[in-house]
PDB file of C-alpha atoms in Angstrom:
ATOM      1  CA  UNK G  26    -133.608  55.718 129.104  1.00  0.00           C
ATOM      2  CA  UNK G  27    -132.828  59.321 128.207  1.00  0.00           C
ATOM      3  CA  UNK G  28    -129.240  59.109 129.566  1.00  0.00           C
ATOM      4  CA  UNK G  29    -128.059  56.094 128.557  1.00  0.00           C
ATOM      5  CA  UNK G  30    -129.945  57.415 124.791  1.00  0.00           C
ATOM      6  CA  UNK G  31    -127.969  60.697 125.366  1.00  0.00           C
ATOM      7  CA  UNK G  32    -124.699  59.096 126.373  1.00  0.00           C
ATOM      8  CA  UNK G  33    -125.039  56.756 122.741  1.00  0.00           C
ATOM      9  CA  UNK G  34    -124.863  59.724 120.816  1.00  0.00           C
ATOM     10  CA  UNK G  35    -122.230  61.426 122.803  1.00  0.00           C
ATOM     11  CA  UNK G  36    -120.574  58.055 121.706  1.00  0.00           C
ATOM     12  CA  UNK G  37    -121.288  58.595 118.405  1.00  0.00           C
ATOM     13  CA  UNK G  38    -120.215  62.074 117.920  1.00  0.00           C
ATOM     14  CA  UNK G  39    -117.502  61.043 119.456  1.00  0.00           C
ATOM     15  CA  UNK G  40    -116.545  57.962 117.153  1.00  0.00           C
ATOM     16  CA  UNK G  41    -117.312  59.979 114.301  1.00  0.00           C
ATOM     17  CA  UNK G  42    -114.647  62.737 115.462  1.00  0.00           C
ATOM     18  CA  UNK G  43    -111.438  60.301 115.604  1.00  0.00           C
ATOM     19  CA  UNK G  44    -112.033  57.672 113.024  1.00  0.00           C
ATOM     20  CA  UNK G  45    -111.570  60.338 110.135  1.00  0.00           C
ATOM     21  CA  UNK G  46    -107.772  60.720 109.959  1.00  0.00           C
ATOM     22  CA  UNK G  47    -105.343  58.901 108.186  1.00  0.00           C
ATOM     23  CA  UNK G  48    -104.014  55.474 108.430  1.00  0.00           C
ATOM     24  CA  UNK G  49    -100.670  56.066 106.927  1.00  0.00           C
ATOM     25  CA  UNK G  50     -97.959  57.956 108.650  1.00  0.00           C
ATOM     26  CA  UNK G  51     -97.371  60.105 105.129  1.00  0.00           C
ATOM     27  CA  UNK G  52     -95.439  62.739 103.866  1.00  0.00           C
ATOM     28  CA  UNK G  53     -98.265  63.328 101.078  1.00  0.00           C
ATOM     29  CA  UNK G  54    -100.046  66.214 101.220  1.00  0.00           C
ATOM     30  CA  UNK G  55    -103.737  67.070 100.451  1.00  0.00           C
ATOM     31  CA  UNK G  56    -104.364  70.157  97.667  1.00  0.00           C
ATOM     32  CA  UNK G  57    -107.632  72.134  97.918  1.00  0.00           C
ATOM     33  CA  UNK G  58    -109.026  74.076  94.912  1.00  0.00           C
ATOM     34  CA  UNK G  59    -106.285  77.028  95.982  1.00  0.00           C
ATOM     35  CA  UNK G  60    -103.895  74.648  94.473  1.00  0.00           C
ATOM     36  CA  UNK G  61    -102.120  74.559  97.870  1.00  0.00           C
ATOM     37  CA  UNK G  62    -100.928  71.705  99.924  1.00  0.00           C
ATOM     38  CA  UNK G  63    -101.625  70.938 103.424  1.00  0.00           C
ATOM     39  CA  UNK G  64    -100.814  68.673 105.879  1.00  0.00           C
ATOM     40  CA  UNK G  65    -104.279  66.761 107.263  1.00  0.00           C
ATOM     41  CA  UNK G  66    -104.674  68.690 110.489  1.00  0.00           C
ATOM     42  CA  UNK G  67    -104.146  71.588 109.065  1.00  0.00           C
ATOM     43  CA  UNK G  68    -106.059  71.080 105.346  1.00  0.00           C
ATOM     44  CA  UNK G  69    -109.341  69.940 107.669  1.00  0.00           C
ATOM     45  CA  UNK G  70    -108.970  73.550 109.339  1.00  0.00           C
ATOM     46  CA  UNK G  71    -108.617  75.315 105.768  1.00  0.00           C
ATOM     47  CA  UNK G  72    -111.376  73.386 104.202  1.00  0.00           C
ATOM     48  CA  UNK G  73    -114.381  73.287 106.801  1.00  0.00           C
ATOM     49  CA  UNK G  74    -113.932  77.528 107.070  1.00  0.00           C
ATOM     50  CA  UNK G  75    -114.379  77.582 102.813  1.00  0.00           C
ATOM     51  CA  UNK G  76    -117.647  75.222 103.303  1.00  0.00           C
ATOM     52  CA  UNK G  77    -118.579  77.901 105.472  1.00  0.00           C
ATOM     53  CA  UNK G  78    -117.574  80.505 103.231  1.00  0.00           C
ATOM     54  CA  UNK G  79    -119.268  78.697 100.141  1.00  0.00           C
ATOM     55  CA  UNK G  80    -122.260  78.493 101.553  1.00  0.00           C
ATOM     56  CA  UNK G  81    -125.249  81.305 100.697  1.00  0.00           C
ATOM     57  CA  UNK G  82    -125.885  84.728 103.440  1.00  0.00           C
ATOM     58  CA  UNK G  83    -129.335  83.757 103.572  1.00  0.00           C
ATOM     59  CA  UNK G  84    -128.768  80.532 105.618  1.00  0.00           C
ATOM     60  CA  UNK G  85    -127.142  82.440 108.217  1.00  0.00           C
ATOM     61  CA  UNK G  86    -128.498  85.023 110.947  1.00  0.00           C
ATOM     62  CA  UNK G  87    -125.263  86.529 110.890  1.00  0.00           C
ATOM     63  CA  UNK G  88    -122.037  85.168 108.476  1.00  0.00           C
ATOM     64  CA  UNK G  89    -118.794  85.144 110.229  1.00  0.00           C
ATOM     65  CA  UNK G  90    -115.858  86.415 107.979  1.00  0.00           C
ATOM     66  CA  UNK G  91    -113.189  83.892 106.293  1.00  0.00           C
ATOM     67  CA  UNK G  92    -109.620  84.801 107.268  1.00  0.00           C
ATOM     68  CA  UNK G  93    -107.368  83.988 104.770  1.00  0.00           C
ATOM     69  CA  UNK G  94    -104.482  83.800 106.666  1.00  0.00           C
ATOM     70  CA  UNK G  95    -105.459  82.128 109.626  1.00  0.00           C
ATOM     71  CA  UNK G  96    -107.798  79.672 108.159  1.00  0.00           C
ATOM     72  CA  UNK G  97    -110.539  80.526 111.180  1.00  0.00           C
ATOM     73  CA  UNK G  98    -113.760  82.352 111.152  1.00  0.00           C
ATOM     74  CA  UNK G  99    -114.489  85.834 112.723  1.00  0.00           C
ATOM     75  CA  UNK G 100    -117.622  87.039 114.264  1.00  0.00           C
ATOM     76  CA  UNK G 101    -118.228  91.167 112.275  1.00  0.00           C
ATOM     77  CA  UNK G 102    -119.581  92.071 115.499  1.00  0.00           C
ATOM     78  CA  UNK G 103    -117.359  90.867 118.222  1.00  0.00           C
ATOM     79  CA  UNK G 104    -114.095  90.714 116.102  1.00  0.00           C
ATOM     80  CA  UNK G 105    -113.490  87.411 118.192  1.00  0.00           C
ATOM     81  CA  UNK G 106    -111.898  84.658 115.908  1.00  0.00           C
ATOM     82  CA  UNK G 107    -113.498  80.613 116.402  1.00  0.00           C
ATOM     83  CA  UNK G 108    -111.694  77.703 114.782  1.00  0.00           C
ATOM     84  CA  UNK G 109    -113.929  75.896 112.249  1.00  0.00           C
ATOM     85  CA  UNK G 110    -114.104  72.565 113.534  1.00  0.00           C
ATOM     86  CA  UNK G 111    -117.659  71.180 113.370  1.00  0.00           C
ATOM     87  CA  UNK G 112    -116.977  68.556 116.260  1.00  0.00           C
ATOM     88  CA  UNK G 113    -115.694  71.046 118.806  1.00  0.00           C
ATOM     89  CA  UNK G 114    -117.819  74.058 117.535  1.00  0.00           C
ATOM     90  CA  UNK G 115    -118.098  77.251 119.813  1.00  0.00           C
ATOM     91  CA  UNK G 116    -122.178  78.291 120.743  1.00  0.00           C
ATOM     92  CA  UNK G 117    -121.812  81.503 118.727  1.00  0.00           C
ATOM     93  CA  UNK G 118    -120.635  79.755 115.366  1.00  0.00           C
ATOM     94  CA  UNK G 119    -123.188  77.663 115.740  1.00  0.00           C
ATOM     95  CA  UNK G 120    -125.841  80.060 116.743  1.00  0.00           C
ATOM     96  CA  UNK G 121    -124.752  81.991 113.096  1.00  0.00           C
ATOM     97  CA  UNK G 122    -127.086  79.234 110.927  1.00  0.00           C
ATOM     98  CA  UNK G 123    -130.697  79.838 110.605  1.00  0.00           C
ATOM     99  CA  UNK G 124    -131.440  76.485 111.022  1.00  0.00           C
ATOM    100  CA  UNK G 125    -129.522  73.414 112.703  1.00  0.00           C
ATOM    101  CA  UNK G 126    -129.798  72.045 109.643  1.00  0.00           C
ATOM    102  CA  UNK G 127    -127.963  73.969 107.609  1.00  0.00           C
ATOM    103  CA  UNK G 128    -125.156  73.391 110.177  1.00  0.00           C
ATOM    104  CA  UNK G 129    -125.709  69.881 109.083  1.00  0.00           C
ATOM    105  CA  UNK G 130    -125.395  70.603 105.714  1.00  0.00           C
ATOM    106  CA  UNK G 131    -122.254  72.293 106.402  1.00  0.00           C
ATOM    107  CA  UNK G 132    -120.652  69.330 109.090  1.00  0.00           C
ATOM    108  CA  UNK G 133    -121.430  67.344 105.794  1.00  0.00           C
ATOM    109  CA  UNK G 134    -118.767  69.064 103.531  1.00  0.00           C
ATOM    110  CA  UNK G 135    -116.243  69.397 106.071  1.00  0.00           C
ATOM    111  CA  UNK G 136    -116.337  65.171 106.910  1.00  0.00           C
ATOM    112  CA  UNK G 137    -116.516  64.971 102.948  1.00  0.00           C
ATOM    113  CA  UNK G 138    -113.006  67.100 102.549  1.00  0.00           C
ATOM    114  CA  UNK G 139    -111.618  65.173 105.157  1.00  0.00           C
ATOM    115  CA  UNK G 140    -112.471  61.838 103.656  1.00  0.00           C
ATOM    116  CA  UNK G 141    -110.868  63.457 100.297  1.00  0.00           C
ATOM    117  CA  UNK G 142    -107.811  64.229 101.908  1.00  0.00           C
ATOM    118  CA  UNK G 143    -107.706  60.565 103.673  1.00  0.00           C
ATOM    119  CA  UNK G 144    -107.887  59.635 100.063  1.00  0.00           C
ATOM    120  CA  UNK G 145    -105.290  61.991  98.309  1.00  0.00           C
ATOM    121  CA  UNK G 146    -102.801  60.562 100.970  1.00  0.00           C
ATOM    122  CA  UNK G 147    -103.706  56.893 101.159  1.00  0.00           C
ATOM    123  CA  UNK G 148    -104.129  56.053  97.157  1.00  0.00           C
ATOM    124  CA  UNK G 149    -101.065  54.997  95.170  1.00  0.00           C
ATOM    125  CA  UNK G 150    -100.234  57.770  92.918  1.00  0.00           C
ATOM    126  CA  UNK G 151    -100.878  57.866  89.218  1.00  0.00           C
ATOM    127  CA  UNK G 152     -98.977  55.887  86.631  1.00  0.00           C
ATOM    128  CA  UNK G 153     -95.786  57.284  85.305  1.00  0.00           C
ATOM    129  CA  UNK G 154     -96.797  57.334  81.513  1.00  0.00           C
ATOM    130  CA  UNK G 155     -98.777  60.010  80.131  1.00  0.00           C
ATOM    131  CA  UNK G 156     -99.927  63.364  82.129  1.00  0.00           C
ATOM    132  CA  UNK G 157    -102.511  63.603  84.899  1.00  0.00           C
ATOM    133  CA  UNK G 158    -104.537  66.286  86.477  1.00  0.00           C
ATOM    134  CA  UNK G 159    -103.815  66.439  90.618  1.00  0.00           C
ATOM    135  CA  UNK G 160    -106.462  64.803  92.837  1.00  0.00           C
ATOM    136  CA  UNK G 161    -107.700  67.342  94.450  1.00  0.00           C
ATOM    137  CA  UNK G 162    -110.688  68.774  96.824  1.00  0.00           C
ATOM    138  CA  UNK G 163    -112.682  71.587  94.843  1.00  0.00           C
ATOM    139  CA  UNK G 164    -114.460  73.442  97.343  1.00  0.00           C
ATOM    140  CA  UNK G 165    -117.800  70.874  97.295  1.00  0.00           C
ATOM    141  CA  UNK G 166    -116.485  67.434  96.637  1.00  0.00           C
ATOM    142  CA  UNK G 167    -113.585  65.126  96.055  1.00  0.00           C
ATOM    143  CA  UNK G 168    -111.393  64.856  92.381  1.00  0.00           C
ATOM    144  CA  UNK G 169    -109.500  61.960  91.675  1.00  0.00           C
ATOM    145  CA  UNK G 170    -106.096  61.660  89.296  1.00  0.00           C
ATOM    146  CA  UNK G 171    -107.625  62.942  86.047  1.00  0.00           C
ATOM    147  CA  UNK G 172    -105.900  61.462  82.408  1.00  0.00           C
ATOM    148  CA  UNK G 173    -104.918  64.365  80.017  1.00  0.00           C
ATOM    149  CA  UNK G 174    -108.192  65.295  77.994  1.00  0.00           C
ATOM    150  CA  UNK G 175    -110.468  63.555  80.118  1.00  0.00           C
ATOM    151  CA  UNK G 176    -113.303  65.102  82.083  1.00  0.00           C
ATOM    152  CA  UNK G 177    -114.059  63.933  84.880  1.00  0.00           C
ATOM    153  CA  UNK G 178    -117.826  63.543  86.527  1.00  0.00           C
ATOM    154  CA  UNK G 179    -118.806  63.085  90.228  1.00  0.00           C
ATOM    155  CA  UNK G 180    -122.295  62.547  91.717  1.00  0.00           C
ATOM    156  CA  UNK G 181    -123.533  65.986  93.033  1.00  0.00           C
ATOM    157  CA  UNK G 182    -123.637  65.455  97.044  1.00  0.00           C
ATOM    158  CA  UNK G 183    -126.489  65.661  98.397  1.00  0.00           C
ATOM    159  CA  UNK G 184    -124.974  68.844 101.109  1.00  0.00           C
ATOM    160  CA  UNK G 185    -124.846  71.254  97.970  1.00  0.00           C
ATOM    161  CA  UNK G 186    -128.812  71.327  97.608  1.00  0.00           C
ATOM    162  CA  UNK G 187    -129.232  74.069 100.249  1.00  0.00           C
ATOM    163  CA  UNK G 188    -132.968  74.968 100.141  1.00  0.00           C
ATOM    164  CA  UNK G 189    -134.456  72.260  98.109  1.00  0.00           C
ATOM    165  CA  UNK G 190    -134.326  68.307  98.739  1.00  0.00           C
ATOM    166  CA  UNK G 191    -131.388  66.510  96.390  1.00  0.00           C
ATOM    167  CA  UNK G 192    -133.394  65.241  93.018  1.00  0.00           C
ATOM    168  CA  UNK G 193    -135.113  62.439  92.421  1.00  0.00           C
ATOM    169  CA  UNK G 194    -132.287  61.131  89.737  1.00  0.00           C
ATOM    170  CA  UNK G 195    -128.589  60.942  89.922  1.00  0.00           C
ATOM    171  CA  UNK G 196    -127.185  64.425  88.663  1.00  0.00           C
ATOM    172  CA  UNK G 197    -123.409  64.964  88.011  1.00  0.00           C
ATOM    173  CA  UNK G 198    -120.566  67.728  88.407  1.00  0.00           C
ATOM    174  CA  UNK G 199    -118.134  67.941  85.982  1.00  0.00           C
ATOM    175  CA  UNK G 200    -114.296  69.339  86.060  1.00  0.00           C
ATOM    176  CA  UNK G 201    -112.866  69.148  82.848  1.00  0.00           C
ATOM    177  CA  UNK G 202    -108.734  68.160  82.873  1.00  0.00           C
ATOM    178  CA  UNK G 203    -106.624  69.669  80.350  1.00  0.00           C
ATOM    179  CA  UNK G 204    -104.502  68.162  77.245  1.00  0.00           C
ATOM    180  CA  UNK G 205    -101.102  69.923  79.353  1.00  0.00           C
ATOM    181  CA  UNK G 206    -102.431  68.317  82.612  1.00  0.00           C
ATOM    182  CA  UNK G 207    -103.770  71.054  84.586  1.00  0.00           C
ATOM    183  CA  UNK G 208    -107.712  71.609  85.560  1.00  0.00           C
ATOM    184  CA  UNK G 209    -109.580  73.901  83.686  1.00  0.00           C
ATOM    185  CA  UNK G 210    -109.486  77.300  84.809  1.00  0.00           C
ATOM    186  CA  UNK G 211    -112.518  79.409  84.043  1.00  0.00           C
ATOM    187  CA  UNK G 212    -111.536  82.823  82.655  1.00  0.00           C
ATOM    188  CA  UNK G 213    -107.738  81.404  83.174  1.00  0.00           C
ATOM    189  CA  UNK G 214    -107.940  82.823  86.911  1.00  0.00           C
ATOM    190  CA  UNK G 215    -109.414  79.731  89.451  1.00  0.00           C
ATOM    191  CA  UNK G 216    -109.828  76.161  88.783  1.00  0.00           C
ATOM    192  CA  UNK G 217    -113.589  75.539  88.282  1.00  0.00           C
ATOM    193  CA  UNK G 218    -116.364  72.137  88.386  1.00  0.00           C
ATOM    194  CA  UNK G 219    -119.432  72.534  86.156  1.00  0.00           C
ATOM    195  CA  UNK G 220    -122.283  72.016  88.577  1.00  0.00           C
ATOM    196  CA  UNK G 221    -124.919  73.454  86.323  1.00  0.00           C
ATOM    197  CA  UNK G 222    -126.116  70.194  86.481  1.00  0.00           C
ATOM    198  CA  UNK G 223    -126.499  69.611  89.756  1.00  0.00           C
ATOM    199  CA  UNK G 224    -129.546  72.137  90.058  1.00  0.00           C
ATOM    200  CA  UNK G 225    -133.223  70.659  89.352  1.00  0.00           C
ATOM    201  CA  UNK G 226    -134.027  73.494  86.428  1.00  0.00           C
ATOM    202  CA  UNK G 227    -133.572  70.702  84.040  1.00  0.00           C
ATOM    203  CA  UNK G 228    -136.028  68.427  86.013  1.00  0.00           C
ATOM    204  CA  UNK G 229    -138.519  71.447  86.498  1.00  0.00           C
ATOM    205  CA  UNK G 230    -138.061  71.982  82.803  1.00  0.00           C
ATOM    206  CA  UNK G 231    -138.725  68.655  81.445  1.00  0.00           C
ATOM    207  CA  UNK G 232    -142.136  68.395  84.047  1.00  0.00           C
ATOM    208  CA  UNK G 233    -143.243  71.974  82.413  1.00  0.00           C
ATOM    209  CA  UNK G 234    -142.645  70.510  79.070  1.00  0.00           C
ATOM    210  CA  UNK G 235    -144.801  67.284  79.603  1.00  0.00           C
ATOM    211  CA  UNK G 236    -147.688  69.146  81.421  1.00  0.00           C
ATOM    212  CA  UNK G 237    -147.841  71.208  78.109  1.00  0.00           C
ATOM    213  CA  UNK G 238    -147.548  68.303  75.707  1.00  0.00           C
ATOM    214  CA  UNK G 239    -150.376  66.539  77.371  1.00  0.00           C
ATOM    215  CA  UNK G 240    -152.420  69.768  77.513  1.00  0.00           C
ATOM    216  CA  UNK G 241    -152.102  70.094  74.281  1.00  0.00           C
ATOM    217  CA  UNK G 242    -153.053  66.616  73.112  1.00  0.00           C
ATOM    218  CA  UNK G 243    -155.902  66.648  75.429  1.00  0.00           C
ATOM    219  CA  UNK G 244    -157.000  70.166  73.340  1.00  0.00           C
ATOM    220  CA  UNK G 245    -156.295  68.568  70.013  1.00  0.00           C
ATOM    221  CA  UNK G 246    -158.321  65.395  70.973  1.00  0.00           C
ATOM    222  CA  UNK G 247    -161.389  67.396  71.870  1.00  0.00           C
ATOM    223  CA  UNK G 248    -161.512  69.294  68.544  1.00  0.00           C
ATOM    224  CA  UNK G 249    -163.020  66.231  66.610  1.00  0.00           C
ATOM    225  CA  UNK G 250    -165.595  66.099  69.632  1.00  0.00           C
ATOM    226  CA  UNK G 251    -166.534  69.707  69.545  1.00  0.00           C
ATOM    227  CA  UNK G 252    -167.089  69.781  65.360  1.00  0.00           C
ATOM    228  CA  UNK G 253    -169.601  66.618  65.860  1.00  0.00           C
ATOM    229  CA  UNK G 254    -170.998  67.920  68.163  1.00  0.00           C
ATOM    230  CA  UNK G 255    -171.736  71.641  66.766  1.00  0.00           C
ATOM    231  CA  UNK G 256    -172.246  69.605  63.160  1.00  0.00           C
ATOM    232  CA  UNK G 257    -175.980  67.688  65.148  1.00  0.00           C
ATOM    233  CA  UNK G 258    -176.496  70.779  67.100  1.00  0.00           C
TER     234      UNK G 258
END
């Protein structure tokens, strides 16, 4: 029973590592939040090391380093370079996350670029009137064609809550397309997404505040109970 349960998820793993590519033999290219174009084998290799980069120190015993140029991860101790493919990843990269799963977590935003990139090269292009923003992959999550003015919003995926479990309610990103057609760029250096949002301070918030509104009205409605009482004592 073990084997033939062991050989189902090989299987699995398996299907799961060839059905993500493209269907159409295109010349379209997929742009990550660099602004720079890739073609798919080579955009899935660029995009799965920046998950890794993204991703906090603490959720690692040891981080490996992004190179830039190479688009592959390097171990600080060894010096010894792994390609950042989560389907055919090496014992030590995967021995770098705390946990397995935060190696989940991570798997999760490199399928999710992928997908975007199946979708940037699949998807008819935007109309010819008026100006768009580029579809593009920001680092966390997938951007479609964007109208002049418009900002966009996205559900916040549920691999971006690190540490804490994804809230209870729908929460949204936001990337914000200019009049001229070009993402917003914070400080006019990168292209940025608002996830403020996406964090559960808001939710934590609006508990505190209803735990001390109905504090309060309990203490108010006692008041009346207290001068009645005091008034026969």
């Amino acid at each position: 029973m073990l084997i033939i349960l062991a050989f189902l998820c090989f299987q699995y793993a398996g299907t799961n590592s060839t059905i993500i590519e493209p269907t159409l033999n295109s010349e379209v290219k997929c742009r990550s939040e660099r602004k720079m174009y890739y073609n798919f084998n080579d955009f899935k290799m660029d995009v799965c090391a920046r998950c890794y980069m993204y991703m906090p120190p603490i959720l690692f015993h040891v981080k490996f380093k992004y190179d830039e140029e190479m688009n592959i991860l390097r171990d600080p101790r060894s010096n010894l370079s792994y390609s950042a493919d989560p389907f055919n990843v090496s014992q030590e990269l995967s021995n770098s996350f705390m946990e397995e799963y935060f190696f989940w977590k991570w798997k999760s935003c490199c399928v999710a670029a992928w997908r975007c990139c199946i979708h940037m090269i699949e998807k008819s292009p935007p109309p010819l009137e008026g100006s768009y923003c580029p579809r593009t992959w920001d680092g966390w999550q997938c951007w479609p064609d964007t109208p002049a003015g418009i900002t966009a919003k996205q559900p916040c995926q549920d691999y971006i809550y690190f540490q804490s479990s994804p809230p209870t309610c729908p929460k949204y990103a936001y990337k914000k397309c200019l009049t001229n057609g070009t993402w917003y760029r914070r400080f006019n250096l990168y292209e940025w997404t608002n996830y403020l949002k996406c964090g559960r301070r808001d939710e934590h918030r609006r508990f505190l505040y209803f735990h001390i509104a109905t504090h309060a009205i309990s203490i108010v409605s006692i008041i009346p109970a207290l001068i009645i009482f005091l008034a026969y004592k």
